[in-house]
Short mmCIF file of C-alpha atoms in Angstrom, two decimals:
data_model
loop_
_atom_site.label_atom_id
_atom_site.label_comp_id
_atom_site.label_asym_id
_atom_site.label_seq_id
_atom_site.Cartn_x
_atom_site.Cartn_y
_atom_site.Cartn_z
CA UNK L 255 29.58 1.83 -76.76
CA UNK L 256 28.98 -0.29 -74.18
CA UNK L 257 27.53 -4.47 -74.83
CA UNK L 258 24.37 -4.46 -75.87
CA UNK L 259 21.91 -6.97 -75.44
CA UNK L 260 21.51 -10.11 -77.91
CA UNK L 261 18.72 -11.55 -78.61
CA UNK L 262 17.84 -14.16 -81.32
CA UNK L 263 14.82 -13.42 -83.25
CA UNK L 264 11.41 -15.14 -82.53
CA UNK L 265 11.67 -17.42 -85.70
CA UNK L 266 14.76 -18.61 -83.91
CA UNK L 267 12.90 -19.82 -80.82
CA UNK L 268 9.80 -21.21 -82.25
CA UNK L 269 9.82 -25.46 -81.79
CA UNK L 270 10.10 -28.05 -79.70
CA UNK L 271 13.78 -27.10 -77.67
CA UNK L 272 16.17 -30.57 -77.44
CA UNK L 273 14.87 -31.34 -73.90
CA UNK L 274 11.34 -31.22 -74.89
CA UNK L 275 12.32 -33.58 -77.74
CA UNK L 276 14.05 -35.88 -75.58
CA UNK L 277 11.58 -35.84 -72.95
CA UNK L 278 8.23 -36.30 -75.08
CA UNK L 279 10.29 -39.81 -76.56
CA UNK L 280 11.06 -41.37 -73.12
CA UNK L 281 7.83 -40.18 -72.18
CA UNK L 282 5.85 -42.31 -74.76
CA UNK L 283 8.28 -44.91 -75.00
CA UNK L 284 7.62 -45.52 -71.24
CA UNK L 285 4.22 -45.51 -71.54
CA UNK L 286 3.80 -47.74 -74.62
CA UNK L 287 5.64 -50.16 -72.41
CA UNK L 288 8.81 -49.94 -74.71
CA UNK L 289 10.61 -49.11 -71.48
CA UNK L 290 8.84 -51.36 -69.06
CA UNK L 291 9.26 -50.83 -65.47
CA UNK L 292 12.78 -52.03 -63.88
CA UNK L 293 14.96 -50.61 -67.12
CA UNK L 294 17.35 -49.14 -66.29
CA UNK L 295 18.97 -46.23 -68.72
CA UNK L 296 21.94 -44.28 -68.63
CA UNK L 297 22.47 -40.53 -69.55
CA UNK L 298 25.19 -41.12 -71.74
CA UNK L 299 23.37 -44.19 -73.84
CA UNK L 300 20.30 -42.32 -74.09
CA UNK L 301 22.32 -39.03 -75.15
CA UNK L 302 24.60 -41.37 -77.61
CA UNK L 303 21.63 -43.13 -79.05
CA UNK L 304 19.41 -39.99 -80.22
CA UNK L 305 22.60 -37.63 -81.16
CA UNK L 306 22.42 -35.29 -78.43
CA UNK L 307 24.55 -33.84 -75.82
CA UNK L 308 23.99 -34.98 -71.96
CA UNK L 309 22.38 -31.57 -70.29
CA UNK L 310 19.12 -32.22 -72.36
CA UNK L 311 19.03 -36.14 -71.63
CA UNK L 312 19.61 -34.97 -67.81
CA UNK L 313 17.11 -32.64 -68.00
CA UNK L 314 14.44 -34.47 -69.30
CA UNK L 315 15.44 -37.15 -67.27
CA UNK L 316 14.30 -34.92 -64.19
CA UNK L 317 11.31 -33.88 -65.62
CA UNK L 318 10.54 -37.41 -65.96
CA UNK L 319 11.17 -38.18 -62.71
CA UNK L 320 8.93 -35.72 -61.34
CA UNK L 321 6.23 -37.07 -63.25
CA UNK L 322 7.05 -40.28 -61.39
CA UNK L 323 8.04 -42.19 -64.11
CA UNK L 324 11.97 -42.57 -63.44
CA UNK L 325 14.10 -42.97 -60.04
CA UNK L 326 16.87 -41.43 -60.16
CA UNK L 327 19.63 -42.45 -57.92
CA UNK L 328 22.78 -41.21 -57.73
CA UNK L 329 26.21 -42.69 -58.63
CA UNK L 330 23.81 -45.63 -59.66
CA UNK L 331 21.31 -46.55 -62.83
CA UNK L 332 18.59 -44.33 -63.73
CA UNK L 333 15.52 -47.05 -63.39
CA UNK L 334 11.61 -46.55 -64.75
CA UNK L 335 9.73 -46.81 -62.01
CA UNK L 336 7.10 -49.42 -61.74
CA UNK L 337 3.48 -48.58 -61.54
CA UNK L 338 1.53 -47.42 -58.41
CA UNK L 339 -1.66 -48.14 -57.78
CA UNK L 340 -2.16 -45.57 -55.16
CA UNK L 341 -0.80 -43.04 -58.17
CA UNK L 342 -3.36 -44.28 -60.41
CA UNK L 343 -6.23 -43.59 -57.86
CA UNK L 344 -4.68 -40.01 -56.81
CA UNK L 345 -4.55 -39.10 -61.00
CA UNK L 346 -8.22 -40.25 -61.37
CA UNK L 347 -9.57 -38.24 -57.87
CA UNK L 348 -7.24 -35.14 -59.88
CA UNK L 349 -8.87 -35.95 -63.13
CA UNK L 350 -11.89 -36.10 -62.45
CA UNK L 351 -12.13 -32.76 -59.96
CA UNK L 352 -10.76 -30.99 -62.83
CA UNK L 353 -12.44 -32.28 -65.56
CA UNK L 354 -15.56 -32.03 -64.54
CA UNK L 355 -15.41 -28.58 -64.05
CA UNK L 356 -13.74 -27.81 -67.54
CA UNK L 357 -16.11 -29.47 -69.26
CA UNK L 358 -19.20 -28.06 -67.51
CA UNK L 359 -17.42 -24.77 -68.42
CA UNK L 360 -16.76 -25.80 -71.98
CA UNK L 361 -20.89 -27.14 -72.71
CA UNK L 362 -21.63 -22.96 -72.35
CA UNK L 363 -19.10 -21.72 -74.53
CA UNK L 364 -18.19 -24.35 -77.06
CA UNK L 365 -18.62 -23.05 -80.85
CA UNK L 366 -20.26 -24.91 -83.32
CA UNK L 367 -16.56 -25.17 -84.79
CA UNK L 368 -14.86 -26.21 -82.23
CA UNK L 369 -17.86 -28.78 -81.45
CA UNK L 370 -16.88 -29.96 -85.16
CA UNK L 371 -12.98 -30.61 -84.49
CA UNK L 372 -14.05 -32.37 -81.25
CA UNK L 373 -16.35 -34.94 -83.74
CA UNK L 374 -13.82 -35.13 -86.01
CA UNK L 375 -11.17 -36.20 -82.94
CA UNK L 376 -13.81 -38.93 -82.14
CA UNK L 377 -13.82 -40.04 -85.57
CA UNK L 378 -10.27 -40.48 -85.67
CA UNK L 379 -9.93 -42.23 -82.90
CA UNK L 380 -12.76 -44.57 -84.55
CA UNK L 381 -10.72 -45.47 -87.38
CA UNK L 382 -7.71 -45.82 -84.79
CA UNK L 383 -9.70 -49.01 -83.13
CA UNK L 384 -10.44 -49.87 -86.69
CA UNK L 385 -6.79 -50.30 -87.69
CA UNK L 386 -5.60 -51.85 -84.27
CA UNK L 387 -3.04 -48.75 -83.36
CA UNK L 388 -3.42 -48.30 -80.27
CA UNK L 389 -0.52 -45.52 -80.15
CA UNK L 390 -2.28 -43.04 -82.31
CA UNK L 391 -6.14 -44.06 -80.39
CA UNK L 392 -4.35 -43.29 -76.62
CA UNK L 393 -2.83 -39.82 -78.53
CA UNK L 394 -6.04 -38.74 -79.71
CA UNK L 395 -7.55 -39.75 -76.59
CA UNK L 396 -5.47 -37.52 -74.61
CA UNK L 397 -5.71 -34.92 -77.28
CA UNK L 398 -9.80 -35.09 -76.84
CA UNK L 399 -9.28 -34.15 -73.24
CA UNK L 400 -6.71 -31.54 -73.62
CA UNK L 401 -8.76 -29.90 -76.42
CA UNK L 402 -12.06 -29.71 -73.90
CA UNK L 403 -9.80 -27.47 -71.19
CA UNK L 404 -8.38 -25.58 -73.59
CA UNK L 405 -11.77 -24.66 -75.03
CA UNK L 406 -13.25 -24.49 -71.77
CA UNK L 407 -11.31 -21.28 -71.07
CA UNK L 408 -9.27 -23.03 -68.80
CA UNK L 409 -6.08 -24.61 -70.48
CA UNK L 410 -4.01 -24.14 -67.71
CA UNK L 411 -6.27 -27.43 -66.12
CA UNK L 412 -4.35 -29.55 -68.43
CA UNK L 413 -0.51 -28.48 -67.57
CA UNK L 414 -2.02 -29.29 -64.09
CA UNK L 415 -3.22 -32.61 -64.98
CA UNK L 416 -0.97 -33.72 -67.24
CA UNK L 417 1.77 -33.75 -63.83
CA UNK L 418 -0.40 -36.13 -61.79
CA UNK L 419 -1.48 -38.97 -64.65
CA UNK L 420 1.83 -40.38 -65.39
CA UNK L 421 0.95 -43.93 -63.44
CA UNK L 422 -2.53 -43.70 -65.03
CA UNK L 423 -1.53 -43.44 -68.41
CA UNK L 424 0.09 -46.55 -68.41
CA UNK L 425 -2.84 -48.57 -66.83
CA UNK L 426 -4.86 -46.67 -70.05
CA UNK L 427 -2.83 -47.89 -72.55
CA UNK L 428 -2.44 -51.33 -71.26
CA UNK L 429 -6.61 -51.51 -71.06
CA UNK L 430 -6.83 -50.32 -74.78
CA UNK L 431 -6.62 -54.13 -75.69
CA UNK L 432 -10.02 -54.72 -74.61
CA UNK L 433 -11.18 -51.43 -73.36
CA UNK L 434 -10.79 -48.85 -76.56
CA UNK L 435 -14.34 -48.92 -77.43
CA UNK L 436 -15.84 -48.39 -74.31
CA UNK L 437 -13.50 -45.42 -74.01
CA UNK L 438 -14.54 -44.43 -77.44
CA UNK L 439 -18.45 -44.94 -76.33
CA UNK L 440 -17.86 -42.52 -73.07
CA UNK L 441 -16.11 -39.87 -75.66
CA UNK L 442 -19.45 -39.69 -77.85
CA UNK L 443 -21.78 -39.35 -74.89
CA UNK L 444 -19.74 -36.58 -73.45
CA UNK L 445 -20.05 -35.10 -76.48
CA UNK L 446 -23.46 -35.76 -77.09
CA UNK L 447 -23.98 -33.59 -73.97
CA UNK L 448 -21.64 -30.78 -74.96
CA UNK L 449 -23.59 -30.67 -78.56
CA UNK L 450 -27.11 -30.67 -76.33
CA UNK L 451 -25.26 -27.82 -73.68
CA UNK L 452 -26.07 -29.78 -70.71
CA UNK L 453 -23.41 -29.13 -68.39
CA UNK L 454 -24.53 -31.55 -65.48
CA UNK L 455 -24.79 -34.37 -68.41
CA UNK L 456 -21.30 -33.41 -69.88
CA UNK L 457 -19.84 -33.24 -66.53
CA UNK L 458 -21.65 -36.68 -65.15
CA UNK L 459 -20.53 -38.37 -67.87
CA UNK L 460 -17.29 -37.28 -67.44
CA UNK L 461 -17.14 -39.05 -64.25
CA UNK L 462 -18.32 -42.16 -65.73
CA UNK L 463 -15.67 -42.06 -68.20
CA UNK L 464 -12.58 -41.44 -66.03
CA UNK L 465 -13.83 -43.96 -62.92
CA UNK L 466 -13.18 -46.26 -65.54
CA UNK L 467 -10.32 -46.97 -63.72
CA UNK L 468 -10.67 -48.35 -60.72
CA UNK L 469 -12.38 -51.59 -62.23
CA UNK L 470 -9.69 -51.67 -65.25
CA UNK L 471 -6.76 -51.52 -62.83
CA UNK L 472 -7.33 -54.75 -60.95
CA UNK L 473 -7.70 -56.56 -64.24
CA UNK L 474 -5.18 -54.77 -66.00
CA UNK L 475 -2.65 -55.93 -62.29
CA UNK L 476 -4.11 -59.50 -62.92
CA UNK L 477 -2.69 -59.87 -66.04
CA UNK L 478 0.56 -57.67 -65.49
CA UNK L 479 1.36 -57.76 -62.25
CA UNK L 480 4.79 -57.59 -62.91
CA UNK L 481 4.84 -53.97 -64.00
CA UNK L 482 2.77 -52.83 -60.30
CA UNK L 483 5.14 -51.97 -57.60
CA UNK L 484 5.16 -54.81 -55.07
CA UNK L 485 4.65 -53.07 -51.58
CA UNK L 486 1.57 -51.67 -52.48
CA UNK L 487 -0.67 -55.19 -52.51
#
């Protein structure tokens, strides 16, 4: 008989593969500022120090580097990139064309359920700002977001986004210092607007929330201007 075809089961290929793994660590450690900008890493450290084999460190290295978080540069040391400015500003004009559209979509279909996990998201990140941790706050934040396109009807809006804000995350989680409440303020009156189905309310104060930004960046460049790439001033 000839070879047949092996497959491994589904159970098999449910969770996170090694790359993903790998990736979703640099990722945060990069934007948590663990891995400021300038560090340089190698495959093999990287692939030494969290038990893996290269391919999966090189991979997610790409993937990384597409987000515009790492240079890579060959024969020479991987480096995190340092932030742009002009990056930040093209995430928020993505953002916020997106956004606003998802969650005018998502005030007309929104179930009193999934209205409840969205309160119960902006509770959570209440008690984040309570207990200082900003890590778990900028998660949930990001979660809040990602759960309004997915519930919109569009979740593909998020895949899309999450590509462009790689520069803007890190401006985010630097402003949470001083800044987590008033993020925390703009969550509740988006939702306030999603709970009263006004789209043009949801979706205006939307773009208050995520223009945010282009005040918070030239404080957040005052008082880390080291971690801005220079040739854009």
């Amino acid at each position: 008989m000839a070879d047949q075809l092996q497959l491994r089961t589904v159970e098999s290929l449910r969770g996170p593969s090694v790359t993903e793994l790998v990736f979703e660590h640099l990722y945060h450690q990069v934007v948590e500022l663990e891995l400021p900008p300038g560090t340089k890493l190698s495959e093999v450290e990287v692939a030494k120090q969290m038990g893996v084999s290269r391919q999966p460190v090189r991979d997610a290295f790409y993937r990384l580097s597409q987000l515009g978080f790492l240079l890579i540069r060959p024969q020479r040391a991987t480096v995190v990139t340092h932030i742009s400015e002009e990056g930040v500003h093209q995430a928020r004009f993505i953002r916020t064309a997106l956004e606003m559209e998802t969650v005018r979509a998502a005030s007309e279909r929104l179930t009193t359920e999934q209205m409840d996990r969205l309160d119960a998201l902006i509770a959570r990140q209440q008690a984040a700002i309570d207990t200082g941790d900003k890590v778990l706050f900028h998660a949930l934040d990001d979660d809040f977001h990602k759960q309004i396109c997915d519930m919109s009807g569009h979740d593909f809006a998020w895949a899309l986004i999450r590509e462009s804000k790689a520069h803007m995350d890190r401006v985010r989680y630097l402003s949470l210092s001083f800044g987590a409440q008033s993020a925390l303020d703009d969550h509740k009156a988006i939702m306030a607007a999603l709970r009263s189905r006004d789209g043009d309310q949801a979706a205006a104060s939307m773009r208050i929330h995520l223009s945010r930004i282009k005040t918070i960046i030239s404080r957040i460049r005052e008082s880390h201007g080291q971690h801005f790439a220079m040739d854009e001033k």
